PDB file of N, CA and C in Angstrom:
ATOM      1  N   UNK A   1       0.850  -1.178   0.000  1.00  0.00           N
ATOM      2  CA  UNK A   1       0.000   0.000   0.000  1.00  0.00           C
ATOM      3  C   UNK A   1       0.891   1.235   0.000  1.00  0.00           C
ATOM      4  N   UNK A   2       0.644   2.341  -0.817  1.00  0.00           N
ATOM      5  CA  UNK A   2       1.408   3.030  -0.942  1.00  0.00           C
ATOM      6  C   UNK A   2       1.057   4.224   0.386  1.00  0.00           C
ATOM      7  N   UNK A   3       1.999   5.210   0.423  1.00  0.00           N
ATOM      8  CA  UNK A   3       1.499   6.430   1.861  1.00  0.00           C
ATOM      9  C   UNK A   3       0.892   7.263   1.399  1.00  0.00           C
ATOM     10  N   UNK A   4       0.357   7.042   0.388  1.00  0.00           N
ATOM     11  CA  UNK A   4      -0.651   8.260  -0.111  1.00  0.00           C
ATOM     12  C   UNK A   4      -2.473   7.294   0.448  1.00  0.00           C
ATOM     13  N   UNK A   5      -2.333   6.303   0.166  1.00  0.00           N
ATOM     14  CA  UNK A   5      -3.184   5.067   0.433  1.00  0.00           C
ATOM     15  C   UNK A   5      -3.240   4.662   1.431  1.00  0.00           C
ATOM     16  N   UNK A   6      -2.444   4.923   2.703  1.00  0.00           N
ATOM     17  CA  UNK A   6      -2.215   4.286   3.692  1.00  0.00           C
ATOM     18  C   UNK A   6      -3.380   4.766   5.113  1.00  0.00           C
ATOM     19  N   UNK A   7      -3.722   3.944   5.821  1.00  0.00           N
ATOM     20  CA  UNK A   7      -4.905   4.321   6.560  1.00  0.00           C
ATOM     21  C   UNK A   7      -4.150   4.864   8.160  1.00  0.00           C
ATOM     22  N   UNK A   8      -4.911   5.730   8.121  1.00  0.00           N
ATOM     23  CA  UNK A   8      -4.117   6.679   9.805  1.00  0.00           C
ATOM     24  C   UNK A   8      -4.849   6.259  10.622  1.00  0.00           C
ATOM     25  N   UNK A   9      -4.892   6.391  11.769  1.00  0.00           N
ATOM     26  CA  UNK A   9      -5.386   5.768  13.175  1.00  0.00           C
ATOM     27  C   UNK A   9      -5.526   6.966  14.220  1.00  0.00           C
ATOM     28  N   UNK A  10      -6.211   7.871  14.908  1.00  0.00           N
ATOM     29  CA  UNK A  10      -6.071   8.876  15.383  1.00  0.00           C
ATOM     30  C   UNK A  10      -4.324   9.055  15.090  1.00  0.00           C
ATOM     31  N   UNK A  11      -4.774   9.918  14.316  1.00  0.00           N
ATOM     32  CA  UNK A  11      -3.790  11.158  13.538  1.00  0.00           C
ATOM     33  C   UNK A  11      -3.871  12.233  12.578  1.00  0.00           C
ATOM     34  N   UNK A  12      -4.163  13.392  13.141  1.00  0.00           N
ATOM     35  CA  UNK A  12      -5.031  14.552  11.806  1.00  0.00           C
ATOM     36  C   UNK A  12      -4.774  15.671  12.724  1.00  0.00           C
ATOM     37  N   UNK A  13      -4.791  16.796  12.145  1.00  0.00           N
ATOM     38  CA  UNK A  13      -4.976  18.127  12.393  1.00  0.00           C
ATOM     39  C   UNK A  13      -6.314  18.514  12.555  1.00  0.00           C
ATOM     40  N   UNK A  14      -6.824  18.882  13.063  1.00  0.00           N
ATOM     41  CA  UNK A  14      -8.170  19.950  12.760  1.00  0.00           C
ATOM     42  C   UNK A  14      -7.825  21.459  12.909  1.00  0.00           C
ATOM     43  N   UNK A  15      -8.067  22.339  12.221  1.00  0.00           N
ATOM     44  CA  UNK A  15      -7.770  24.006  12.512  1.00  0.00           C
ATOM     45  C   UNK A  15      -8.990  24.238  11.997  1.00  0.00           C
ATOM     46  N   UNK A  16      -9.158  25.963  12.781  1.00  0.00           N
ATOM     47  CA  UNK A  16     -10.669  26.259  13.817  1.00  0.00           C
ATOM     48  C   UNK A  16     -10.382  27.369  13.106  1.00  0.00           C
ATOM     49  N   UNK A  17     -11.066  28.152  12.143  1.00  0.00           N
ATOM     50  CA  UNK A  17     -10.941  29.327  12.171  1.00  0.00           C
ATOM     51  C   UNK A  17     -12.388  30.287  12.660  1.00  0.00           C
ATOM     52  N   UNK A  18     -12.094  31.401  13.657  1.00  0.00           N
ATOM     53  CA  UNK A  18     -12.824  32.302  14.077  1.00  0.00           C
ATOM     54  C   UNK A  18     -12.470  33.218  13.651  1.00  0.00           C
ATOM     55  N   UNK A  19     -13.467  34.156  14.846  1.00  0.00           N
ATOM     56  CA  UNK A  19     -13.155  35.680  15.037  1.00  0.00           C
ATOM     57  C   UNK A  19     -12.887  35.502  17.074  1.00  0.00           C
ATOM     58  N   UNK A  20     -11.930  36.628  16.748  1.00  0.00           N
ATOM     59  CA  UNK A  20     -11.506  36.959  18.026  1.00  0.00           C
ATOM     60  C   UNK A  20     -12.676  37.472  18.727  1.00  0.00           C
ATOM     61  N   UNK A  21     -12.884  37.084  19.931  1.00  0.00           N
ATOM     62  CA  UNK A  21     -13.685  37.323  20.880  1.00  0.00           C
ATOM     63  C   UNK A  21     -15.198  37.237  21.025  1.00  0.00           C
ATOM     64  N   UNK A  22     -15.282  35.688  20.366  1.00  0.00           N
ATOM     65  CA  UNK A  22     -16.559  35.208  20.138  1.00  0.00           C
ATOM     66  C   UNK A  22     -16.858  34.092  20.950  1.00  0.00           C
ATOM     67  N   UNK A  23     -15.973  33.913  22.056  1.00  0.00           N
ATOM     68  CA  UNK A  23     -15.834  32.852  22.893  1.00  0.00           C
ATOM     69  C   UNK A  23     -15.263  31.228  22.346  1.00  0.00           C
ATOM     70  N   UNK A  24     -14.541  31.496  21.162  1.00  0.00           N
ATOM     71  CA  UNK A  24     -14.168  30.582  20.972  1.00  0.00           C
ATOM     72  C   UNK A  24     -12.625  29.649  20.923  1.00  0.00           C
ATOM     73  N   UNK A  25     -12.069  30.296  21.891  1.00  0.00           N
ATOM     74  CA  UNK A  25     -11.555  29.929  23.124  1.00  0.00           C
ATOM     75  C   UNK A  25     -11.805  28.989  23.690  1.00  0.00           C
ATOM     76  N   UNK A  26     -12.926  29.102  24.208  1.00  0.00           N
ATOM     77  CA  UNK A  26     -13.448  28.066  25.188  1.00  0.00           C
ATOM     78  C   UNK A  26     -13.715  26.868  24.453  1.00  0.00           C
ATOM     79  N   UNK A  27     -14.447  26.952  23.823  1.00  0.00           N
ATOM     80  CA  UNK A  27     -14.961  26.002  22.776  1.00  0.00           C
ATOM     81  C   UNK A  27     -13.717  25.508  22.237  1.00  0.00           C
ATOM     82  N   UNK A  28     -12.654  25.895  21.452  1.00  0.00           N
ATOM     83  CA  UNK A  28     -11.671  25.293  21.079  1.00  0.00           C
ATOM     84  C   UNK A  28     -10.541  24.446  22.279  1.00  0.00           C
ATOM     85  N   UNK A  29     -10.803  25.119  23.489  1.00  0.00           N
ATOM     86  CA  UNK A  29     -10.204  24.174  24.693  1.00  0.00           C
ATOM     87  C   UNK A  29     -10.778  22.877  25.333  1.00  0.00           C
ATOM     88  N   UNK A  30     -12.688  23.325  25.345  1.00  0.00           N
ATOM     89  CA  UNK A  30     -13.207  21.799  25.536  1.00  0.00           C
ATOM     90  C   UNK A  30     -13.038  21.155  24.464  1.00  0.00           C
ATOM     91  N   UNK A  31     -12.666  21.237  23.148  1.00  0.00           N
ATOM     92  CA  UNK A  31     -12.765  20.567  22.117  1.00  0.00           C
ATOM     93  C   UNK A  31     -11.748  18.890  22.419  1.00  0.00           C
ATOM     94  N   UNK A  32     -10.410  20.240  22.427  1.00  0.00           N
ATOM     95  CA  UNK A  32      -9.357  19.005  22.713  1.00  0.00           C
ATOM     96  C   UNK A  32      -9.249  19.202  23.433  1.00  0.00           C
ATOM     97  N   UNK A  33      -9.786  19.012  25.242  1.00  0.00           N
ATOM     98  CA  UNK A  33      -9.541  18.874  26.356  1.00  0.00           C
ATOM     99  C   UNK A  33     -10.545  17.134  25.964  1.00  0.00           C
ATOM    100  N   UNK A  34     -11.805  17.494  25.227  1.00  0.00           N
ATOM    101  CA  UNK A  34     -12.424  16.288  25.163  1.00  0.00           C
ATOM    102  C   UNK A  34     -12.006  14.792  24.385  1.00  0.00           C
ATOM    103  N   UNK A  35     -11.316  15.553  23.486  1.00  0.00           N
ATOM    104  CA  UNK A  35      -9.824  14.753  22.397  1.00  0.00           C
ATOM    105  C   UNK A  35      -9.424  13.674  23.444  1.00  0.00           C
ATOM    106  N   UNK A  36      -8.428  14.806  24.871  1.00  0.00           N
ATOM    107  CA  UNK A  36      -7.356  14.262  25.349  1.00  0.00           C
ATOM    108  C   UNK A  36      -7.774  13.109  26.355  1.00  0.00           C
ATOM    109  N   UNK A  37      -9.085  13.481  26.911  1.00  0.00           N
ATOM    110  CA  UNK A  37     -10.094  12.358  27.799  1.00  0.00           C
ATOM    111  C   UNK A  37     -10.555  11.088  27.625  1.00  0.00           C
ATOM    112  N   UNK A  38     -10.921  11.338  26.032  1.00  0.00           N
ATOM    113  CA  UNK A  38     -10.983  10.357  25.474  1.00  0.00           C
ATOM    114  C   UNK A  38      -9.437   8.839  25.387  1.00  0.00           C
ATOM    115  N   UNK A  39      -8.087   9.950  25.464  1.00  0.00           N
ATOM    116  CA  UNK A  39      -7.033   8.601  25.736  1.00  0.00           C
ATOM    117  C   UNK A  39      -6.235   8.904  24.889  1.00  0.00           C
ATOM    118  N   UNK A  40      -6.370   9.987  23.496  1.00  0.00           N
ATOM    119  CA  UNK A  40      -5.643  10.094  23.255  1.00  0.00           C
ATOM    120  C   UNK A  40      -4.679  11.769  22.996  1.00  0.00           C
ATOM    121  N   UNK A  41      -3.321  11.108  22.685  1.00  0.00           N
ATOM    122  CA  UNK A  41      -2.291  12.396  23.003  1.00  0.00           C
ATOM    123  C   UNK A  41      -3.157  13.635  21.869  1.00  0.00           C
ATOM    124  N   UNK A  42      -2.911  14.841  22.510  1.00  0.00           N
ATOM    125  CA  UNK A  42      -3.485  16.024  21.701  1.00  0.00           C
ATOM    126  C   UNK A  42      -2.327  17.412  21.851  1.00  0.00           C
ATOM    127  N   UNK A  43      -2.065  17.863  21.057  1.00  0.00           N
ATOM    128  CA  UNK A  43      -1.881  19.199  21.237  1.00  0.00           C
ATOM    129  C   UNK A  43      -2.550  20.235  20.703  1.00  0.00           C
ATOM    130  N   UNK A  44      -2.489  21.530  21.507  1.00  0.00           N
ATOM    131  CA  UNK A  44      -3.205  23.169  20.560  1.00  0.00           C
ATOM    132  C   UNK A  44      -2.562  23.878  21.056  1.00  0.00           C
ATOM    133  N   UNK A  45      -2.442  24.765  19.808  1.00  0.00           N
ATOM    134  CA  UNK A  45      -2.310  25.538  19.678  1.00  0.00           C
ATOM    135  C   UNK A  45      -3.234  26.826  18.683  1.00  0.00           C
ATOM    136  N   UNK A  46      -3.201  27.978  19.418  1.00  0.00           N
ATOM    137  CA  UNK A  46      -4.139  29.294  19.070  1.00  0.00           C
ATOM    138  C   UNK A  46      -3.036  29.901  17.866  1.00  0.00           C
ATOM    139  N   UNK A  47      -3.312  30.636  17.339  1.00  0.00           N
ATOM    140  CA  UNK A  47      -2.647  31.749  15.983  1.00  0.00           C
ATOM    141  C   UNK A  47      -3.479  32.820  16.153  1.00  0.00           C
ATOM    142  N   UNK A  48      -3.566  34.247  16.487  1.00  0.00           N
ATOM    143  CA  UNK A  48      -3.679  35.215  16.274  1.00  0.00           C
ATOM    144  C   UNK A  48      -3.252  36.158  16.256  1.00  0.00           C
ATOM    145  N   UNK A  49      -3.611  36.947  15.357  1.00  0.00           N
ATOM    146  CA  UNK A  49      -2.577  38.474  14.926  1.00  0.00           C
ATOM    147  C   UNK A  49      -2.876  39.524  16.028  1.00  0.00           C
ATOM    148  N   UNK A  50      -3.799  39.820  16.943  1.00  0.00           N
ATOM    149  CA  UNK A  50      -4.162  40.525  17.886  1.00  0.00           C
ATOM    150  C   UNK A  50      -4.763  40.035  18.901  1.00  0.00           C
ATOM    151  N   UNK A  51      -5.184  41.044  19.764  1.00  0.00           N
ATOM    152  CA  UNK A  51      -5.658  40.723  20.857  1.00  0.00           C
ATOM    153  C   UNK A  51      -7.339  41.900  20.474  1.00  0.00           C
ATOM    154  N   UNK A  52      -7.515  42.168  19.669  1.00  0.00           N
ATOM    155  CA  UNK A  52      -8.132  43.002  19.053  1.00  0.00           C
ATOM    156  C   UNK A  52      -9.520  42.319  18.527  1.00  0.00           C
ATOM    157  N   UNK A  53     -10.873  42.557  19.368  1.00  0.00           N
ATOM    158  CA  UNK A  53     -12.312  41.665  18.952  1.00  0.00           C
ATOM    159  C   UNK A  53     -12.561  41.917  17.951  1.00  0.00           C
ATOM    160  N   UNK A  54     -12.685  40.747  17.072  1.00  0.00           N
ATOM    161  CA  UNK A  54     -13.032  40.943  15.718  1.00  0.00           C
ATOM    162  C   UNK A  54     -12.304  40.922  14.628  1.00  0.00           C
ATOM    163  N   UNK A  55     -11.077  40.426  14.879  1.00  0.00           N
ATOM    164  CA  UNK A  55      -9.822  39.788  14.146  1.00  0.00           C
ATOM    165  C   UNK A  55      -9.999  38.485  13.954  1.00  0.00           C
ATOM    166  N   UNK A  56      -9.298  37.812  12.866  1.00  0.00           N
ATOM    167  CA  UNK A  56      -9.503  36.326  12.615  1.00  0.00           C
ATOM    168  C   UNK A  56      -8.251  35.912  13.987  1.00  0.00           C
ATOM    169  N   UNK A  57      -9.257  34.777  13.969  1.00  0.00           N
ATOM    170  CA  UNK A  57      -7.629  33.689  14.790  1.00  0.00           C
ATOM    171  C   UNK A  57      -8.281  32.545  14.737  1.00  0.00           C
ATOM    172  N   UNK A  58      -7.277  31.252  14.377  1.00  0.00           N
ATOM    173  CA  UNK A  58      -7.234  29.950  14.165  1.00  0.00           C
ATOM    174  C   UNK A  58      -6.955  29.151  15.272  1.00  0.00           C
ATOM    175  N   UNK A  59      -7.089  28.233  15.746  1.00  0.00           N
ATOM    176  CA  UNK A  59      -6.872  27.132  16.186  1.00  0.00           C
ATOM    177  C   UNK A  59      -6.642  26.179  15.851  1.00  0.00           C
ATOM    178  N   UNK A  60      -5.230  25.289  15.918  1.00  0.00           N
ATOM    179  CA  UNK A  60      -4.834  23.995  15.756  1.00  0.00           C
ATOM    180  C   UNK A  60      -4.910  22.889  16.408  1.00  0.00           C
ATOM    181  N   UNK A  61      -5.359  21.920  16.167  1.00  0.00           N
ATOM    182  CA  UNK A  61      -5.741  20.861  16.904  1.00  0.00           C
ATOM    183  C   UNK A  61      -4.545  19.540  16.667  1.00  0.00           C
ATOM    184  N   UNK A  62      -3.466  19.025  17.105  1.00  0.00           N
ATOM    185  CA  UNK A  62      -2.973  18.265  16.536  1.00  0.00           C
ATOM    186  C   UNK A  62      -3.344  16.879  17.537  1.00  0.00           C
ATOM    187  N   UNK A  63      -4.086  15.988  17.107  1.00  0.00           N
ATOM    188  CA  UNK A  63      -4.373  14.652  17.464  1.00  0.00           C
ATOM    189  C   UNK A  63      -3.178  13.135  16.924  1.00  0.00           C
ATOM    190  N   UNK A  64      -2.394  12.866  17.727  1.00  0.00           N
ATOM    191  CA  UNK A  64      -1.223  12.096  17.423  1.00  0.00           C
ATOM    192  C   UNK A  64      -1.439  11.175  18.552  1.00  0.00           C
ATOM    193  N   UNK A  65      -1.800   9.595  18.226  1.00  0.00           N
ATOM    194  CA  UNK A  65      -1.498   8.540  18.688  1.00  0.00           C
ATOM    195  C   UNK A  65       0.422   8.325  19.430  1.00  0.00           C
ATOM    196  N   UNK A  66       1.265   9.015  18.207  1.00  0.00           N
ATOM    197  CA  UNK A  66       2.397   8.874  19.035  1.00  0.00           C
ATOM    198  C   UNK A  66       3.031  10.047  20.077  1.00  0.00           C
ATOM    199  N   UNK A  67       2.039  10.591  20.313  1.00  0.00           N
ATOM    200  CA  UNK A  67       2.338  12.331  21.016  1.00  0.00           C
ATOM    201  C   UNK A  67       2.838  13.127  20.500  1.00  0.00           C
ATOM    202  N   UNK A  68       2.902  13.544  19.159  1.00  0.00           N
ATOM    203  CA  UNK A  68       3.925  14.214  18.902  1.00  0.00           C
ATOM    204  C   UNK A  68       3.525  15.796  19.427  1.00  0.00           C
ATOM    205  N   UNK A  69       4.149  17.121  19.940  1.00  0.00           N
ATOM    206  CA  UNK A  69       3.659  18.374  20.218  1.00  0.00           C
ATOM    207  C   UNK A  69       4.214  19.191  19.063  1.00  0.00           C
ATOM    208  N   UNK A  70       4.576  19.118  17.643  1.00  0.00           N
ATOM    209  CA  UNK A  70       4.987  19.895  16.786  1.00  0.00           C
ATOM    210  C   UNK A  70       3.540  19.850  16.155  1.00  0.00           C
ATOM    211  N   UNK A  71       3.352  20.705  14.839  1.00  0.00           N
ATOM    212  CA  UNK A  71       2.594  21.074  14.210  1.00  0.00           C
ATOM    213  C   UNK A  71       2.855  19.704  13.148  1.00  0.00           C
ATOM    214  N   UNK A  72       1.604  19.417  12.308  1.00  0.00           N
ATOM    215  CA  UNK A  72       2.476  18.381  10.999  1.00  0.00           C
ATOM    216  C   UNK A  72       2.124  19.127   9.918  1.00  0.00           C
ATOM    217  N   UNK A  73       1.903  20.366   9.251  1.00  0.00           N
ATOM    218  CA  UNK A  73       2.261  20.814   8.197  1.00  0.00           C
ATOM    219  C   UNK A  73       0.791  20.810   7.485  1.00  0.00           C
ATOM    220  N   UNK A  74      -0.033  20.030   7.796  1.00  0.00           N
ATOM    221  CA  UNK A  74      -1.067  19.615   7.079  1.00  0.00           C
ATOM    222  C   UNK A  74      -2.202  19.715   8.078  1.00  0.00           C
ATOM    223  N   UNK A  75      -3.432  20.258   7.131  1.00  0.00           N
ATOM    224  CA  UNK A  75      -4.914  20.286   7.937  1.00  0.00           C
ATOM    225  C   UNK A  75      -5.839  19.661   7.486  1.00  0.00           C
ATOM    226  N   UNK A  76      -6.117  18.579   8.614  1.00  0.00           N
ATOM    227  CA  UNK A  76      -6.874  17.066   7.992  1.00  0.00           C
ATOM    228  C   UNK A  76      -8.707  17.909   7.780  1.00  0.00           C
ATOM    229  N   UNK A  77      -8.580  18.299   8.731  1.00  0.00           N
ATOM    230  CA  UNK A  77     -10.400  19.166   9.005  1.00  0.00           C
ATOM    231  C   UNK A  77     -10.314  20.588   8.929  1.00  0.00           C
ATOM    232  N   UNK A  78     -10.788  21.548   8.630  1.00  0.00           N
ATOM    233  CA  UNK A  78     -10.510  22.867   8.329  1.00  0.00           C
ATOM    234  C   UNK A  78     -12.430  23.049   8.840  1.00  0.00           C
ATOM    235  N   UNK A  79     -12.471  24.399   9.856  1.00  0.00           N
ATOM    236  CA  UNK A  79     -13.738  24.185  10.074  1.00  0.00           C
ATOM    237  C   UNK A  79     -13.742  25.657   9.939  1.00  0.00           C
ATOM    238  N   UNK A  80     -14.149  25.962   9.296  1.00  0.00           N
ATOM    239  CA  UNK A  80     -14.158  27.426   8.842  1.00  0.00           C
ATOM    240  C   UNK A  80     -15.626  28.221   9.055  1.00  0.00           C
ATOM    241  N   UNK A  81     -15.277  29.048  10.411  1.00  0.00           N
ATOM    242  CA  UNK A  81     -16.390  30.193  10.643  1.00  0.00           C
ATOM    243  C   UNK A  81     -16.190  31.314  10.752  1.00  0.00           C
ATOM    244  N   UNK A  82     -15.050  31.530   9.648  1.00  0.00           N
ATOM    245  CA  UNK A  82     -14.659  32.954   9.140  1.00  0.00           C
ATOM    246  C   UNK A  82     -14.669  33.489   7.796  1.00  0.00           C
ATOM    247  N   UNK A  83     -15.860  34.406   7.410  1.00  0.00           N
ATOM    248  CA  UNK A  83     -16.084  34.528   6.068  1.00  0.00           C
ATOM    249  C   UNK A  83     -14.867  35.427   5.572  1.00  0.00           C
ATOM    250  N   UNK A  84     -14.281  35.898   6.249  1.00  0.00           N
ATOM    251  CA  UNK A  84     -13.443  37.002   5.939  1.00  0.00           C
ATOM    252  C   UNK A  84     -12.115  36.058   5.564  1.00  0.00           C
ATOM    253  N   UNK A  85     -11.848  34.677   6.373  1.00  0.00           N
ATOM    254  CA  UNK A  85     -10.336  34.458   5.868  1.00  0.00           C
ATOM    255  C   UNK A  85     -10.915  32.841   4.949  1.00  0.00           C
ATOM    256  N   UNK A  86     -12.383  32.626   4.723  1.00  0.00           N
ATOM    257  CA  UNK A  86     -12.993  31.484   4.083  1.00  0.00           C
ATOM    258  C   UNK A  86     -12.028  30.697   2.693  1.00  0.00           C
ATOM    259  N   UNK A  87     -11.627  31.913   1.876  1.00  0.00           N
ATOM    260  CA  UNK A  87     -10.591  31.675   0.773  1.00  0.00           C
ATOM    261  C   UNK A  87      -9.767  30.697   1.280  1.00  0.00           C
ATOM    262  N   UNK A  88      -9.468  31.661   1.929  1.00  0.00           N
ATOM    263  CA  UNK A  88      -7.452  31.501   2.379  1.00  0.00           C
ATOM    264  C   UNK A  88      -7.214  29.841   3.077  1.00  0.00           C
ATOM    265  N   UNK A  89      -8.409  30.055   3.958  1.00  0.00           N
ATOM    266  CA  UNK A  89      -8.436  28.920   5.071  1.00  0.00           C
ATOM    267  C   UNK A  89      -8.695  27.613   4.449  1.00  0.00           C
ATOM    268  N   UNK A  90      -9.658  27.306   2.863  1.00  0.00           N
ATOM    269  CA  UNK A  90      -9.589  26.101   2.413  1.00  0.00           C
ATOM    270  C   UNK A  90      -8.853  25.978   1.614  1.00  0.00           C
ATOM    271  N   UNK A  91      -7.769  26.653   1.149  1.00  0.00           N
ATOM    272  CA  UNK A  91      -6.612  26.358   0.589  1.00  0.00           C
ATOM    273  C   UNK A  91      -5.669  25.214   1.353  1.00  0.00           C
ATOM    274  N   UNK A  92      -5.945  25.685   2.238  1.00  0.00           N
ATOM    275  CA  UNK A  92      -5.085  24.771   3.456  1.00  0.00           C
ATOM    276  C   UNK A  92      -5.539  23.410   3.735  1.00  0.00           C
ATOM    277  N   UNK A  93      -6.445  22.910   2.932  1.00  0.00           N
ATOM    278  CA  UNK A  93      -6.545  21.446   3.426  1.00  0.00           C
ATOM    279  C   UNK A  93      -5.782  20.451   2.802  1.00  0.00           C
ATOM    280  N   UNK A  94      -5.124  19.419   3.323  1.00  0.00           N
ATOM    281  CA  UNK A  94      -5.012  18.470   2.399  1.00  0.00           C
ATOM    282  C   UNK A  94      -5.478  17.478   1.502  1.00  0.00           C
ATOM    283  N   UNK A  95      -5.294  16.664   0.644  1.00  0.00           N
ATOM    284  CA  UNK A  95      -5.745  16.221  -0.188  1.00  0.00           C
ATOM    285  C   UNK A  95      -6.546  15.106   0.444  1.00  0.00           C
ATOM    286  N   UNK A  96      -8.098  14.473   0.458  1.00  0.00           N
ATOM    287  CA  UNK A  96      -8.427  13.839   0.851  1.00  0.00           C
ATOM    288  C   UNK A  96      -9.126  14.868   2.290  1.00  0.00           C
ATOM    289  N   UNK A  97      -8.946  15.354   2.954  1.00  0.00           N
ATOM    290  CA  UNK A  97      -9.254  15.939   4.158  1.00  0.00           C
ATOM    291  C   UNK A  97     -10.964  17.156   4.121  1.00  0.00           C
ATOM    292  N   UNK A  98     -11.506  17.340   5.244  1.00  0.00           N
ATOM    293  CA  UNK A  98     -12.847  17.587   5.365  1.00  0.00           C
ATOM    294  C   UNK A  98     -12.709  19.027   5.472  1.00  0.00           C
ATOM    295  N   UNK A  99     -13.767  19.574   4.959  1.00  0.00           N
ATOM    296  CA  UNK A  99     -13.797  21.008   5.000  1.00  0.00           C
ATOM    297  C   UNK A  99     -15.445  20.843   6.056  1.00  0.00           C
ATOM    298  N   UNK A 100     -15.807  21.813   7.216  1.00  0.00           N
ATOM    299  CA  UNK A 100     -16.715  22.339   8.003  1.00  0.00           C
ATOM    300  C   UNK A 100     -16.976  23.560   7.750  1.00  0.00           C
ATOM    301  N   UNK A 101     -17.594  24.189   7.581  1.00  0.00           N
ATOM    302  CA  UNK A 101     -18.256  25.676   7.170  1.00  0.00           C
ATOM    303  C   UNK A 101     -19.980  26.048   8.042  1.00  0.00           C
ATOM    304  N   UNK A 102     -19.472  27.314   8.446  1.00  0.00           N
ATOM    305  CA  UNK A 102     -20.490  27.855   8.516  1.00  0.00           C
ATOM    306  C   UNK A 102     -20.989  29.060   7.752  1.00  0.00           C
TER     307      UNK A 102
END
């Protein structure tokens, strides 16, 4: 089987795109707080350009069976509830991977 073909096992990115100060924060912390409960390793990380309500900012979700805490380059789920960075943000998925929209 080739690695383009090859089947993953909890292992994917998800990135969250908002707007700053819509409480989604919170929501992006129970997300993968609920990830990590479940058993397996998670990391996040936030991206935003300000601290300023009403700015885009993303959230990364990295879900790794072997723990890894780096980023992997690639966004398995892209859940996009930002019309303003909507373009930009599904550029970023990888091939095979889910787009979420609101």
């Amino acid at each position: 089987m080739s690695a383009a073909n090859s089947t993953r096992v909890n292992d994917c990115t998800i990135k969250i795109a908002t707007v700053n100060g819509t409480g989604s924060a919170s929501a992006n912390t129970l997300l993968m707080k609920s990830i990590f409960r479940s058993g397996i390793p998670v990391m996040g990380k936030n991206y935003f350009p300000s601290n300023i309500q009403g700015l885009p900012t993303w959230y990364e979700i990295r879900i790794t069976r072997d723990g890894h805490v780096a980023r992997s380059g690639q966004v398995d789920i892209m859940v996009a509830m930002n019309a303003e960075t909507y373009a930009r943000d599904v550029k970023e998925i990888a091939p095979g991977g889910y787009l979420v929209y609101d």
